Coordinates of C-alpha atoms in Angstrom, one line a residue:
Chain A
X162 CA -0.3 0.2 0.7
X163 CA 1.5 3.5 -1.1
X164 CA 1.7 5.5 1.4
X165 CA -0.7 8.9 1.2
X166 CA 0.1 11.8 2.1
X167 CA -2.4 14.3 4.4
X168 CA -5.7 13.4 5.7
X169 CA -7.2 11.9 3.1
X170 CA -10.6 13.5 1.9
X171 CA -13.8 12.7 2.4
X172 CA -16.1 12.3 -1.5
X173 CA -17.8 14.6 -1.5
X174 CA -19.6 13.5 -4.9
X175 CA -22.2 11.9 -3.0
X176 CA -23.7 15.0 -0.9
X177 CA -25.3 16.0 -4.6
X178 CA -27.4 12.5 -4.7
X179 CA -28.4 13.3 -0.6
X180 CA -29.5 16.7 -1.5
X181 CA -31.5 16.1 -3.6
X182 CA -33.6 12.7 -2.8
X183 CA -34.2 15.0 0.6
X184 CA -34.9 18.1 -2.0
X185 CA -36.9 15.3 -4.4
X186 CA -39.0 14.7 -0.4
X187 CA -40.2 17.3 0.6
X188 CA -41.7 18.5 -2.1
X189 CA -42.9 15.0 -2.7
X190 CA -44.4 15.6 1.1
X191 CA -44.9 19.3 1.9
X192 CA -48.1 21.0 1.3
X193 CA -47.9 22.7 -1.7
X194 CA -49.1 26.6 -1.5
X195 CA -52.0 27.0 0.7
X196 CA -55.6 26.4 -1.2
X197 CA -57.5 29.7 -1.7
X198 CA -61.7 29.2 -1.9
X199 CA -64.5 31.2 -1.5
X200 CA -66.1 30.9 1.6
X201 CA -69.8 29.6 2.2
X202 CA -72.3 29.3 5.2
X203 CA -74.7 27.6 4.8
X204 CA -78.3 28.4 6.4
X205 CA -79.5 25.9 8.8
X206 CA -81.6 23.4 7.8
X207 CA -84.8 24.3 10.2
X208 CA -87.9 22.5 9.6
X209 CA -89.6 26.7 9.0
X210 CA -88.3 27.5 6.2
X211 CA -87.7 30.8 5.1
X212 CA -89.7 33.4 5.1
X213 CA -89.0 34.0 1.6
X214 CA -92.4 35.7 1.7
X215 CA -91.8 38.7 4.2
X216 CA -89.3 40.1 1.9
X217 CA -90.8 42.4 -0.7
X218 CA -90.3 42.1 -4.0
X219 CA -88.5 45.6 -4.9
X220 CA -86.0 44.3 -2.3
X221 CA -84.8 41.5 -4.1
X222 CA -82.1 40.8 -6.4
X223 CA -83.0 37.9 -8.4
X224 CA -79.9 36.1 -10.0
X225 CA -80.4 32.9 -12.2
X226 CA -78.7 30.3 -13.9
X227 CA -80.1 28.0 -16.7
X228 CA -79.4 24.7 -17.8
X229 CA -77.4 26.8 -21.1
X230 CA -75.6 28.4 -18.0
X231 CA -76.6 32.1 -19.4
X232 CA -77.6 34.0 -16.7
X233 CA -80.8 35.6 -16.3
X234 CA -80.2 39.7 -14.0
X235 CA -84.3 40.2 -13.4
X236 CA -85.3 38.5 -15.6
X237 CA -83.3 39.4 -18.5
X238 CA -80.0 38.2 -19.9
X239 CA -77.3 39.8 -19.1
X240 CA -73.5 39.0 -20.0
X241 CA -71.6 37.5 -16.8
X242 CA -68.7 40.3 -16.9
X243 CA -71.9 42.8 -16.5
X244 CA -73.1 41.5 -13.3
X245 CA -71.0 43.6 -11.0
X246 CA -72.2 46.8 -12.1
X247 CA -75.4 46.0 -11.8
X248 CA -75.7 44.5 -8.5
X249 CA -73.2 47.1 -8.1
X250 CA -76.5 49.9 -8.9
X251 CA -79.5 47.8 -7.8
X252 CA -78.1 47.4 -4.3
X253 CA -76.9 51.7 -3.9
X254 CA -80.4 52.7 -5.8
X255 CA -79.4 56.4 -6.3
X256 CA -82.4 58.5 -7.5
X257 CA -84.5 55.0 -4.8
X258 CA -86.6 54.3 -7.4
X259 CA -89.5 52.7 -6.2
X260 CA -88.9 49.2 -8.3
X261 CA -85.0 48.7 -7.2
X262 CA -83.7 47.8 -2.9
X263 CA -84.5 50.5 -0.3
X264 CA -82.2 51.2 2.3
X265 CA -83.3 53.5 4.7
X266 CA -80.8 56.1 6.9
X267 CA -79.3 54.8 10.6
X268 CA -79.1 57.3 13.6
X269 CA -76.4 57.9 16.3
X270 CA -79.8 56.6 18.9
X271 CA -80.0 53.4 17.6
X272 CA -77.4 51.9 17.3
X273 CA -76.6 53.7 21.2
X274 CA -79.7 51.5 22.3
X275 CA -77.8 48.4 21.0
X276 CA -74.8 49.0 22.3
X277 CA -76.5 49.6 25.8
X278 CA -78.7 46.5 25.9
X279 CA -75.7 44.6 24.5
X280 CA -73.9 46.1 27.6
X281 CA -76.4 45.0 30.3
X282 CA -76.9 41.8 28.4
X283 CA -72.7 41.1 29.4
X284 CA -73.6 42.4 32.8
X285 CA -76.2 40.2 33.3
X286 CA -74.7 36.8 31.5
X287 CA -73.2 34.0 32.4
X288 CA -70.0 32.6 32.2
X289 CA -70.7 30.4 29.5
X290 CA -71.7 33.6 26.9
X291 CA -69.6 35.8 28.2
X292 CA -67.2 35.9 25.2
X293 CA -70.3 35.7 23.2
X294 CA -71.5 38.5 24.4
X295 CA -68.6 40.0 24.5
X296 CA -67.4 39.5 20.8
X297 CA -71.9 41.5 20.2
X298 CA -71.0 44.7 22.3
X299 CA -67.2 44.7 20.3
X300 CA -69.5 44.7 17.2
X301 CA -72.0 47.2 18.1
X302 CA -69.6 49.2 19.0
X303 CA -67.7 49.8 16.5
X304 CA -70.9 50.3 14.1
X305 CA -71.0 52.8 16.3
X306 CA -68.0 54.1 15.1
X307 CA -68.2 52.8 11.3
X308 CA -70.9 55.8 11.1
X309 CA -68.4 58.1 12.9
X310 CA -66.3 57.6 9.9
X311 CA -68.6 56.9 6.3
X312 CA -71.8 59.3 7.7
X313 CA -75.0 59.4 5.3
X314 CA -73.6 56.4 2.7
X315 CA -74.0 53.4 6.4
X316 CA -77.0 53.4 5.3
X317 CA -79.4 50.0 6.3
X318 CA -80.1 48.8 3.1
X319 CA -82.4 45.4 3.1
X320 CA -81.4 43.9 -0.3
X321 CA -81.6 40.2 -0.4
X322 CA -79.5 38.8 -3.5
X323 CA -81.2 35.5 -4.6
X324 CA -78.8 33.5 -6.8
X325 CA -80.8 30.6 -8.5
X326 CA -79.0 27.9 -10.0
X327 CA -80.9 25.1 -12.4
X328 CA -79.7 21.7 -12.0
X329 CA -77.8 21.1 -14.9
X330 CA -76.5 24.3 -14.7
X331 CA -72.3 23.6 -14.5
X332 CA -70.5 24.7 -11.6
X333 CA -67.7 26.1 -13.4
X334 CA -70.8 29.3 -13.8
X335 CA -71.6 29.0 -11.0
X336 CA -69.0 29.9 -8.8
X337 CA -68.0 32.2 -11.2
X338 CA -71.4 33.8 -10.6
X339 CA -70.8 34.2 -7.0
X340 CA -67.4 35.3 -7.4
X341 CA -68.9 38.0 -9.2
X342 CA -72.0 39.3 -7.1
X343 CA -68.5 39.1 -4.5
X344 CA -67.2 41.9 -6.9
X345 CA -69.8 43.6 -6.5
X346 CA -69.8 44.2 -2.8
X347 CA -65.8 44.6 -3.0
X348 CA -66.1 47.1 -5.6
X349 CA -68.8 49.3 -3.2
X350 CA -66.8 48.9 -0.4
X351 CA -63.5 49.9 -2.4
X352 CA -64.6 52.9 -4.2
X353 CA -66.0 54.3 -0.3
X354 CA -62.8 53.5 0.9
X355 CA -61.5 55.9 -1.5
X356 CA -64.4 58.2 -1.3
X357 CA -63.8 58.8 2.4
X358 CA -61.0 57.3 3.3
X359 CA -58.3 58.2 0.7
X360 CA -57.2 54.7 0.4
X361 CA -58.3 51.6 -1.4
X362 CA -58.8 48.1 0.0
X363 CA -55.8 47.1 -0.2
X364 CA -54.3 49.4 2.2
X365 CA -56.5 49.6 5.0
X366 CA -56.6 48.2 8.4
X367 CA -58.4 45.8 9.4
X368 CA -60.4 47.4 11.2
X369 CA -61.6 49.4 8.2
X370 CA -62.3 46.7 6.3
X371 CA -64.0 45.3 9.2
X372 CA -66.0 48.8 9.6
X373 CA -66.6 48.8 5.0
X374 CA -68.2 45.2 5.0
X375 CA -71.2 46.6 8.0
X376 CA -72.0 49.3 5.3
X377 CA -71.5 47.0 2.2
X378 CA -72.7 43.8 4.4
X379 CA -72.8 40.7 2.4
X380 CA -76.3 39.8 1.7
X381 CA -76.4 36.5 -0.8
X382 CA -78.8 33.9 -0.3
X383 CA -79.5 31.0 -2.5
X384 CA -82.1 29.5 -3.0
X385 CA -82.2 25.3 -3.5
X386 CA -81.4 25.2 -6.7
X387 CA -84.7 23.6 -9.8
X388 CA -84.9 21.2 -11.7
Chain B
X238 CA 2.3 24.3 17.5
X239 CA 5.1 21.5 17.6
X240 CA 1.9 18.9 18.0
X241 CA 1.1 19.2 14.3
X242 CA 4.3 20.1 13.5
X243 CA 6.9 18.4 14.9
X244 CA 6.6 15.0 15.9
X245 CA 6.6 11.8 14.4
X246 CA 5.8 11.3 10.4
X247 CA 2.1 10.9 10.4
X248 CA 0.2 7.9 10.1
X249 CA -1.2 7.7 6.7
X250 CA -5.7 6.5 6.7
X251 CA -7.9 5.3 4.3
X252 CA -10.0 6.8 2.3
X253 CA -13.6 6.6 3.7
X254 CA -14.8 4.9 1.4
X255 CA -19.0 6.9 0.8
X256 CA -19.8 3.5 -2.6
X257 CA -22.0 2.8 0.1
X258 CA -23.5 6.1 1.1
X259 CA -26.0 6.2 -1.3
X260 CA -27.4 2.7 -0.1
X261 CA -27.7 4.9 3.3
X262 CA -29.6 7.3 1.8
X263 CA -31.5 4.9 -0.2
X264 CA -32.5 3.4 3.4
X265 CA -33.4 7.1 4.2
X266 CA -35.7 7.4 1.8
X267 CA -37.4 4.0 2.1
X268 CA -37.4 4.9 5.6
X269 CA -39.7 7.8 4.8
X270 CA -41.6 6.8 1.9
X271 CA -43.0 4.2 4.5
X272 CA -43.3 6.2 7.8
X273 CA -44.4 9.4 6.5
X274 CA -48.7 9.7 5.8
X275 CA -48.2 12.1 3.0
X276 CA -50.5 15.0 3.2
X277 CA -52.3 15.2 -0.1
X278 CA -54.4 11.2 -0.5
X279 CA -54.7 9.8 -3.8
X280 CA -57.0 11.9 -6.8
X281 CA -59.5 9.0 -7.5
X282 CA -62.1 11.7 -9.6
X283 CA -60.1 14.2 -11.8
X284 CA -61.0 17.8 -10.9
X285 CA -60.2 20.5 -12.7
X286 CA -61.1 23.8 -10.4
X287 CA -62.7 26.8 -11.4
X288 CA -60.9 29.8 -11.4
X289 CA -62.5 33.0 -8.9
X290 CA -60.6 36.3 -8.3
X291 CA -62.7 37.3 -4.5
X292 CA -61.4 34.3 -2.4
X293 CA -60.0 33.9 0.9
X294 CA -56.9 31.6 2.8
X295 CA -58.5 29.4 4.9
X296 CA -56.4 30.4 8.7
X297 CA -54.2 27.9 9.6
X298 CA -55.0 25.3 11.8
X299 CA -58.3 24.8 10.6
X300 CA -59.9 22.0 11.3
X301 CA -61.0 20.8 7.7
X302 CA -62.2 18.0 5.9
X303 CA -62.4 17.3 2.4
X304 CA -65.1 16.2 -0.8
X305 CA -63.8 16.2 -4.6
X306 CA -66.3 15.4 -7.2
X307 CA -65.5 14.5 -10.0
X308 CA -65.8 11.8 -13.0
X309 CA -63.6 8.5 -11.3
X310 CA -60.1 8.3 -13.6
X311 CA -59.1 5.9 -16.1
X312 CA -58.1 3.0 -14.3
X313 CA -61.8 3.3 -12.1
X314 CA -64.0 4.5 -14.5
X315 CA -64.2 0.4 -15.1
X316 CA -65.9 -0.1 -10.9
X317 CA -67.4 3.3 -10.9
X318 CA -68.9 4.2 -14.0
X319 CA -67.7 7.8 -15.6
X320 CA -70.7 9.6 -14.1
X321 CA -69.7 13.1 -11.6
X322 CA -68.2 10.7 -8.2
X323 CA -68.0 11.3 -4.3
X324 CA -64.9 10.9 -2.4
X325 CA -64.3 10.9 0.5
X326 CA -60.6 10.4 1.9
X327 CA -59.3 7.7 -1.0
X328 CA -62.2 6.2 -1.9
X329 CA -64.8 6.4 -4.2
X330 CA -68.6 6.3 -2.0
X331 CA -71.7 7.4 -2.1
X332 CA -73.7 10.3 -1.0
X333 CA -75.2 7.9 1.7
X334 CA -71.7 8.3 3.5
X335 CA -71.0 11.6 3.7
X336 CA -73.2 11.5 7.1
X337 CA -70.4 9.4 8.5
X338 CA -67.2 10.7 7.0
X339 CA -67.7 13.7 8.8
X340 CA -68.9 12.5 12.1
X341 CA -65.5 10.7 11.9
X342 CA -63.8 13.3 11.2
X343 CA -65.5 15.6 14.1
X344 CA -64.5 12.8 16.3
X345 CA -60.6 12.7 15.0
X346 CA -60.3 16.3 15.1
X347 CA -61.4 15.9 19.6
X348 CA -59.0 13.2 19.9
X349 CA -56.6 15.1 18.3
X350 CA -56.8 18.3 21.6
X351 CA -59.0 14.6 23.9
X352 CA -55.0 16.0 25.9
X353 CA -55.4 19.4 26.8
X354 CA -59.5 19.8 27.0
X355 CA -62.4 18.5 25.6
X356 CA -63.7 21.7 25.9
X357 CA -61.5 22.7 22.8
X358 CA -61.3 19.4 20.9
X359 CA -65.3 20.1 20.9
X360 CA -65.3 23.8 19.7
X361 CA -62.6 22.9 17.2
X362 CA -64.9 19.6 15.8
X363 CA -68.0 22.2 16.1
X364 CA -65.5 24.7 13.8
X365 CA -64.6 22.7 11.5
X366 CA -64.9 24.0 7.6
X367 CA -66.2 20.9 4.5
X368 CA -62.7 22.1 1.3
X369 CA -65.3 20.9 -2.0
X370 CA -62.9 20.5 -4.5
X371 CA -65.2 20.2 -7.2
X372 CA -63.9 19.9 -11.1
X373 CA -66.1 22.2 -13.1
X374 CA -67.6 20.7 -14.9
X375 CA -69.7 19.0 -12.4
X376 CA -74.0 19.6 -13.0
X377 CA -75.1 21.5 -9.2
X378 CA -77.5 19.0 -8.7
X379 CA -74.7 16.8 -8.0
X380 CA -73.2 19.9 -5.8
X381 CA -76.2 20.8 -4.0
X382 CA -77.1 17.3 -3.5
X383 CA -74.0 17.3 -1.1
X384 CA -74.3 20.5 0.0
X385 CA -78.0 19.2 1.7
X386 CA -76.3 16.4 3.1
X387 CA -74.2 18.5 4.9
X388 CA -76.6 20.5 6.2
X389 CA -78.4 17.2 7.7
X390 CA -75.2 16.5 9.1
X391 CA -74.8 20.7 10.3
X392 CA -71.5 20.5 8.8
X393 CA -72.7 24.0 7.4
X394 CA -68.8 25.5 7.0
X395 CA -68.3 25.4 3.1
X396 CA -65.2 26.5 1.9
X397 CA -65.4 25.8 -2.3
X398 CA -62.0 24.7 -3.4
X399 CA -60.8 27.5 -6.5
X400 CA -57.6 28.7 -8.7
X401 CA -57.2 32.3 -8.2
X402 CA -57.1 34.5 -11.3
X403 CA -58.8 35.7 -13.8

């Protein structure tokens, strides 16, 4: 055996293999970047049907998808891209058209009354409900603050977007329509934020976002699918 | 210093053989392959998600249950046909199985928190969000049947998984 000089070196040639293996391992097992989704809270199952009849005709904004994936907005065939503008117009109802959704001004007194009531509830609440009541109180206080910030723009709107789809329509159209409806609200909020706060939605604080969501509260109801 | 450069001649050391390194690495790889449960369960149905703009992401650690709707993959079409099917966990199941599936999920969430406190477990189970991965082309009738099933099981929080973008 020949005598070698100096310490022998560990062959690092296979280090690359190890690294690649590790890399592949993590690629395979680790979760990919988180999935995005559209959230929906389904209505609770109850024996009573929701009293849709009590809602005035004018307050219902009707959108329907039919078996051919065509969209009817208030009975008229429309393009998907037109939906946000149409919905926005109807919710705002500038000019107070008689057959469009109604809204009324909110007074400081009524919000204050709700706050007081929530305070009382909180004082009398047993321990298990403290959390829920605290949350409610915070919300009502925030609503008052929203009124101070947004003034006349904070109105109580009675509108309901009624989304209907037929059994044979495609899921894709349904999601796209839902997306467009949500875009209408997003755009309403963004407009108001720009006008009153001078910033777009993305630059708002969490609290401001929450307040804007109160001002334009999403009210999309889904009717069961029809044949 | 003399310790290092002075003294005797260094004894020749044999090089460490690296020939067995790949074997070690492969053993590690196989170990992980066997021991870990990969997060994504195998898809038995083909799902091509729709696209939407107004999306949100679930908070970390939100307990979830996945339901997938789509046409079975080629290899399973002989058994299940080519109609839209429901995948729960790894297998294609019937609509009627959803309830049991959700109950099992809830139970396992509770079990995860059993050493902390049963109350937290129960509240976590309540927070469970059902993530629906539905193929674009699915007919809405099927989707709504599933949703009815969810309502029956009082799992009311639904998240439609979509691709983000225009």
